[in-house]
Structures are given as structure tokens and as C-alpha cells.
């Protein structure tokens, strides 16, 4: 079985596999440098990660972040991006960028979007004139943005939709649109087009889609349509099914996932890449992600808590002044949360660093082949009492050979 | 006016703080060069400025940004930013409880201010929001995050004892927003004197005193004769206890007794342009708190002046602008820095097109980058001012500056960042600070998600959270728009 793959603008190499679960540790080399997998990718929607500079973002350990095609297409717009020379130049970011197709945002943001075989029809947010986002247009925009990984336009409907006929149509259309995206892609030597597996919660449909799309041999593969309100058991089944069928030697990206326990379980199920706006959005509401759970630091009980946000965290905020950090306390975040944007910046730094560092620990555990123990100690710390661990997690992990309650 | 110290440096010194005046003379009404040093802090060459903080942070700048990407080495903090729990909920302000050794400042540790920076504490924010209530014989009115309140001078003394900043500004009976009546003016000096005496007593208290804190005394923004009794006390019985003066009016320089000319002068006078600064410098003000730095950043304006000013091109006789409106779409594809040759973080890492995009997309980073650049411009401005005073060329350089640049900063054209209640100046005729955005579809989903999260949070917190957040409630904005 091949453990590596190479295309014009990407190299993927598996360094280690967990001997119990399906977890892999690998290295993904993209045009803007190597990315250790498994990885969490923070979302810089409009070419900016919520108040952080690219240097601050790099300091959290990030070398691959997301931009949203739909937003960049509106502001600053394709023409401007063309003149400037793409999103890396726009934001002064030396690391890698992944962009979505814009389709998902379109469907979820614009109530009146309608999908036809041609593309996604919507009315312009500027003046209401009818517009059409086709696979060709999406790829053209992403070519202009110049992102290192670009995503195909897919026909997304909510996984919980009871309409099996529509679901099948969406899955099959996504395959046809993939072909159109591949044909339209002008810069395969610089940018990597990933396909997106569709098929809702129907495992048979997912299988067909996996086979069809794997045959197109894109440099990477995304599992799409999830994190849209389905239950976690179904989510795990879909990921588990897809990773069984997908080629081993390609990176696998599960879109829209970012809760810590979702990440560690999905890695055990064989996924490599994740993204989510939750860690950065929740920071703006004063929520800190910690090893013992999420804390809302706007709660008055933190007003006199002079401990770091997370005592074990090594981010700039949490490190003491003696250790070269800022020595920020929970009480100070309480003092500024939702009053000064600096408070949001500090928590954003912490949350992103926390998730990247979590993925770093996940990776080290896989390489040292102690991922099952890692999972047990992770859940023990997060929930205290092993009986409180959610059933979906214990079930999913038992299926890949890890008994959390052992 | 005769100089008290004929020639040579005048010196104030105590074990913790010293101010050394150099050229050309310590007279009033002349620009002067000084060196303010504090034990364990980076010394400050004057004329210079102190950064103004809001709730312990320079607006938009997280502590790592301030440490790593600015040259700020002095910061002003207002007690009204820290005591809402005391004023409104009768609880000890959390900052008082911050664990610190006797030689450390709990306030410095609480706000994570680096050890090398000078920490100055005063009663009110800069600029202060006007309060409807007037002072009493024992208190001034203040605005905290929870609304209007009164600050008793005894509580201020306790705060100073607890927080132990490097410099504390004496509490003065100063009115903001309108001129005091004649009767009121008579009381101002008496009250300020009583409060100052109390503060000196508190700071020299055997047990709770603050041997590492220097006291700056206010000069009230009224005629010297109306506060003569207080001014006399400053130069006599209080003179041993004060290390500097705070001025609320540019003209107050005339009220300073010649025997106090050796003291550093911190200016909180209204200053809205670099021309105002130059005027105050020319009269002998030493250190400034400059609200227009942050207000320019908020307005999307990149300051663009330098001192000495560049040589005027005879072919372009029009005045140069003091700042550039970065909202203007003309910058949308410009890969130039904000100012040519500027060495600030923003100009060395980014270009105008990005700043324009960030403002246009209402991304918080836009204001961060402008704030870094604008502070850098002011740093350079003061460095130029000091050089010109040393070289005896200040007046002519100032004249050239005045001729080259426009009188005012450019008008604000775009929207500023979201403002909170405690920052909001409620003026009669002023329209809503941030009019409701059009229901932009491009943000719809994110805002909806934000709003959902906010609602969920609100439910979780409803029993326990204090209503600390004075966002413009009921201003017609959608919930979600406040969050991004
Ligand atoms: Zn941290
Ligand atoms: Zn600059």
C-alpha cells in the first residue's frame, strides 16, 4: 500500500500509523511550506484572522489557514485581487491558504439561492441582480486568489434532508461539477484542487461518491456536507465509511469540524485536516477553550481569578512573564471581554494556539504509537468522570479498537 | 519672567524619580528638553507622549502587539476603568486583589503592562466623558462601565495605596465639557487643595503609603488668581511631595510658580492636531496624552505628517494633508506603505490595499494596523521636535510645518469600530455613532450564527453575569452586528 503521493503542487507522506485506530501522522508539503498533519486550520474569512496579524497567526503555529472565496469575491473582488496578485500578497501571509468554493456560503447565506445543473443562482447582495456561480467561475476566482488548496464547487444540501432523491441528485451533480472544475482549473502546477465527497448520511451514496471521485485522482479529498446539524453518531459513521474507501495516500479533509473532542475522534477515524470558525468566533464572546472544558470568561466568577486562561497552555497569553509570555489572567480577560477588542485578540490567540497545540500532541502520540492512551487521558481530563463521556465518542472509538472506559 | 535657576540643568530628584531639564532653559513659555527617569523604567526624553489606555490596553492593541511592535514606554490608565464593581455593586475592585509584592504594582500585573514601561494613574479616562452630576466637596463624578458614579477622594487615595503606580495624578476639581461659573471657580482650588493634602497623607502613611509612587499635582484650568491659595500651597507646604504637574489647559503654564518650573509638566489640555501639540511644546509643556492618535485610527485615518516637514515642492503649492483617509477606494490596489519610508510594523509588513480592504470588510485588524502606524508617526514627531529644540531650530521648523500642512486632520468618511457605552460621548446633536449597517447579505450567515451564539450565551449567563456591557442597547442594530 502506498503511503505517499505527489502531484505538481503537493507532496503527501505518511510518517506513522496508529497500530490500533485508523489515525495517521503525515506531512503535507504545499507551495508555501510543509504542514504537519493532522491539522486544524483556523478560518480567516476575509483575509484576516479576527484581529490577529499574520505574524501573530504564525506564532500560534499555523502554516495553513482558510480564506472564504465568496467573501473575497465580494471584497476586495476578483478584479482587485487580480491587480494585487492574489490573497497571499493581499494579506501579507507567507504560509499556505485553503479556499472553499464559495458554493456553501452562497447556499447558506443567501436564502434565495437556487441550484441548477449550470450552477448556483443567486441575486447580487449589492444590487439584487440575478447572478450565477458556476464550477468554472468558482475555480476562476480561486485561481485568482491563488490559494494553495482550492475546493471544487459542490451541490450541498443539509445532511438531515429527508429527500433521498434530491440527495442523490446532489451527489451525482457534485461528481459532474468536479469534472467541470478539473477542466476549468488553470493552475494545477501551483494550486491543488480537492474533490468533496457528498451523499448525506446515506452510506451507500457516500460509497458511490468515494469510488467515483477517487477515480478522478485529485491531490486531496474532502468529506463534505457534514457538521450541518446531524447527530454525532451519523457523523462518525460517514467519516468512518469514507476513510475505509478512500485511497490511503491522499490527505483527507473533513470540512467544518473544530470542537476538540470531534477532532480527536475524527483523527482516530482516519481524517487528517479540519477547519471551523467556532474557536475564533467563540473567543469573541469571551469563551476560552481549555483542557478541562470551555470557560465563559464573561462570567462574574472569573472576576477575581488570577490564574492563566489554561495553566498548561504555552501560548503567549498563558505563559507567565518569567517564561517570556504576557501573564494574562482570567480576571483580565473578564475585565476586557466584549469591552475592548484587545481582549478578543488575546482569546483568539489562545484558542487557535490551543487547538494547534492539541493537534501537535495528537500527532506526537500517533508517531509514538500511543494514540489510544492519548485518547483515554484526553477524555479523562476533559470529563473528569469517565461515565460522563458522550456515548457517540465511546461508540465511535470502540469501533476503531479503543475502549475509553477501560 | 526671571528664571529661578540661571543656567545649567535644573534637577528634581528623589530616590525613585528624577527630571533633568537640559536646553535651553527652565523658563516658562519656552520649549524645553528634559529627561524623566524612574527606577526600573525606560527613561523618557521630553517632549514626549504617554499612550492612553482603555481598561488597561491601548485600544485595538493586545499586550503582545504593544510590547513587540510599538515604542510605547509610558502608559496612562484611569481608575474609573477599574472600579465599576465598587461603584455599582459595593464589591472590592478585582484589581485591588491581584497578588503582588510590596514593591510591585497590582495594576501593572493585572493589565500585563511590561516592567520597563512607566505606569501613570489618574482618576478619569482621556478624553473624559462629561458627567451630568457636578463634584461635591469630597467627590468628582465619573463614568464606569456600569454607568455614572461618584469617586470619593478617600476612595481614590485607597486606590492609589492599593495599586501603587509609578506616577499618580492628584484628583482635581476639574469640569469637563463646560466652563465653571464664578462661584464654582472659587471652590475648585479649595477642594483640590483638600484632596491633595489627603492624598499626600495617604501616600506618606507609615503603613499603607506608596514610597515608590510619584505625585503630579493638577493646575486647574482657571485663572491663576482664582486658585492662588491652592497654588501657594503647592509651592510651599506641598512642594516636597510633588514630582510633577498636570495641566488641563494650554494657558495654565502661566499659573505655575517660578519655583516649580523645574517640575515635569504633563499636559491633558485639549489637543486635536499636531499644530496644537507644537503650540503647547513652544510654551513649555513636556509630556502629552494625545487622544487624536486613537481617534484618527478609529476614523480610518493614517497620520502622514513628519517633523521637520519634508521640503515643499514649489510646483505643488497646496497644503499637505496631516493624514490619509484609508476608507477611500483610491487605495484599493495600492501596494505602497501608508507613509513612504515609514519603518513601523504596518508599513514594513503591509500595504494600503490591505488596510483599505480591512476597513471596507470591517475587520478588526484594520484598526490594529492603523493604531501601530499612528503611534509610530507620533514617536517620530516627538523625536524630531526634541532634535530641533536641541539645535535651536524649533521655531522656524514649526513655522515651516505650519505652512506645509493643512490645519486639521481629514474628515472621517467611513464608520469607526463599534463603540461601547463607557466610550460613548452623548452629545446632543450628534447622530448615532455607528448607524445600523445595511442588512448586508454577505455577512448574513455569520451574523446569524453570532447572534445565535450570543443568545445562547445570554441564556447561560442571565442569572450571573453583570450587565457590564453598555453597548448601545436598542440603537436599532441587529444583535449579530455588534459582535464581529
Ligand atoms: Zn493559552
Ligand atoms: Zn507606518
Tab-separated table of C-alpha atoms and ligand atoms in Angstrom, chain A residues 289 309-310 313-319 349-351 353-354, ligand 1:
chain	number	residue	atom	x	y	z
A	289	UNK	CA	-11.057	26.504	25.147
A	309	UNK	CA	-6.563	31.036	30.916
A	310	UNK	CA	-5.234	27.456	30.873
A	313	UNK	CA	-1.127	26.196	27.743
A	314	UNK	CA	2.093	27.537	26.281
A	315	UNK	CA	0.566	30.349	24.245
A	316	UNK	CA	1.802	33.931	24.529
A	317	UNK	CA	-1.133	34.888	26.780
A	318	UNK	CA	-0.940	31.972	29.197
A	319	UNK	CA	2.840	31.841	29.626
A	349	UNK	CA	-4.632	33.793	20.053
A	350	UNK	CA	-5.162	31.396	22.927
A	351	UNK	CA	-7.943	29.387	21.278
A	353	UNK	CA	-2.897	28.096	19.742
A	354	UNK	CA	-4.750	25.659	21.949
C	1	LIG	ZN1	-3.168	29.955	26.167
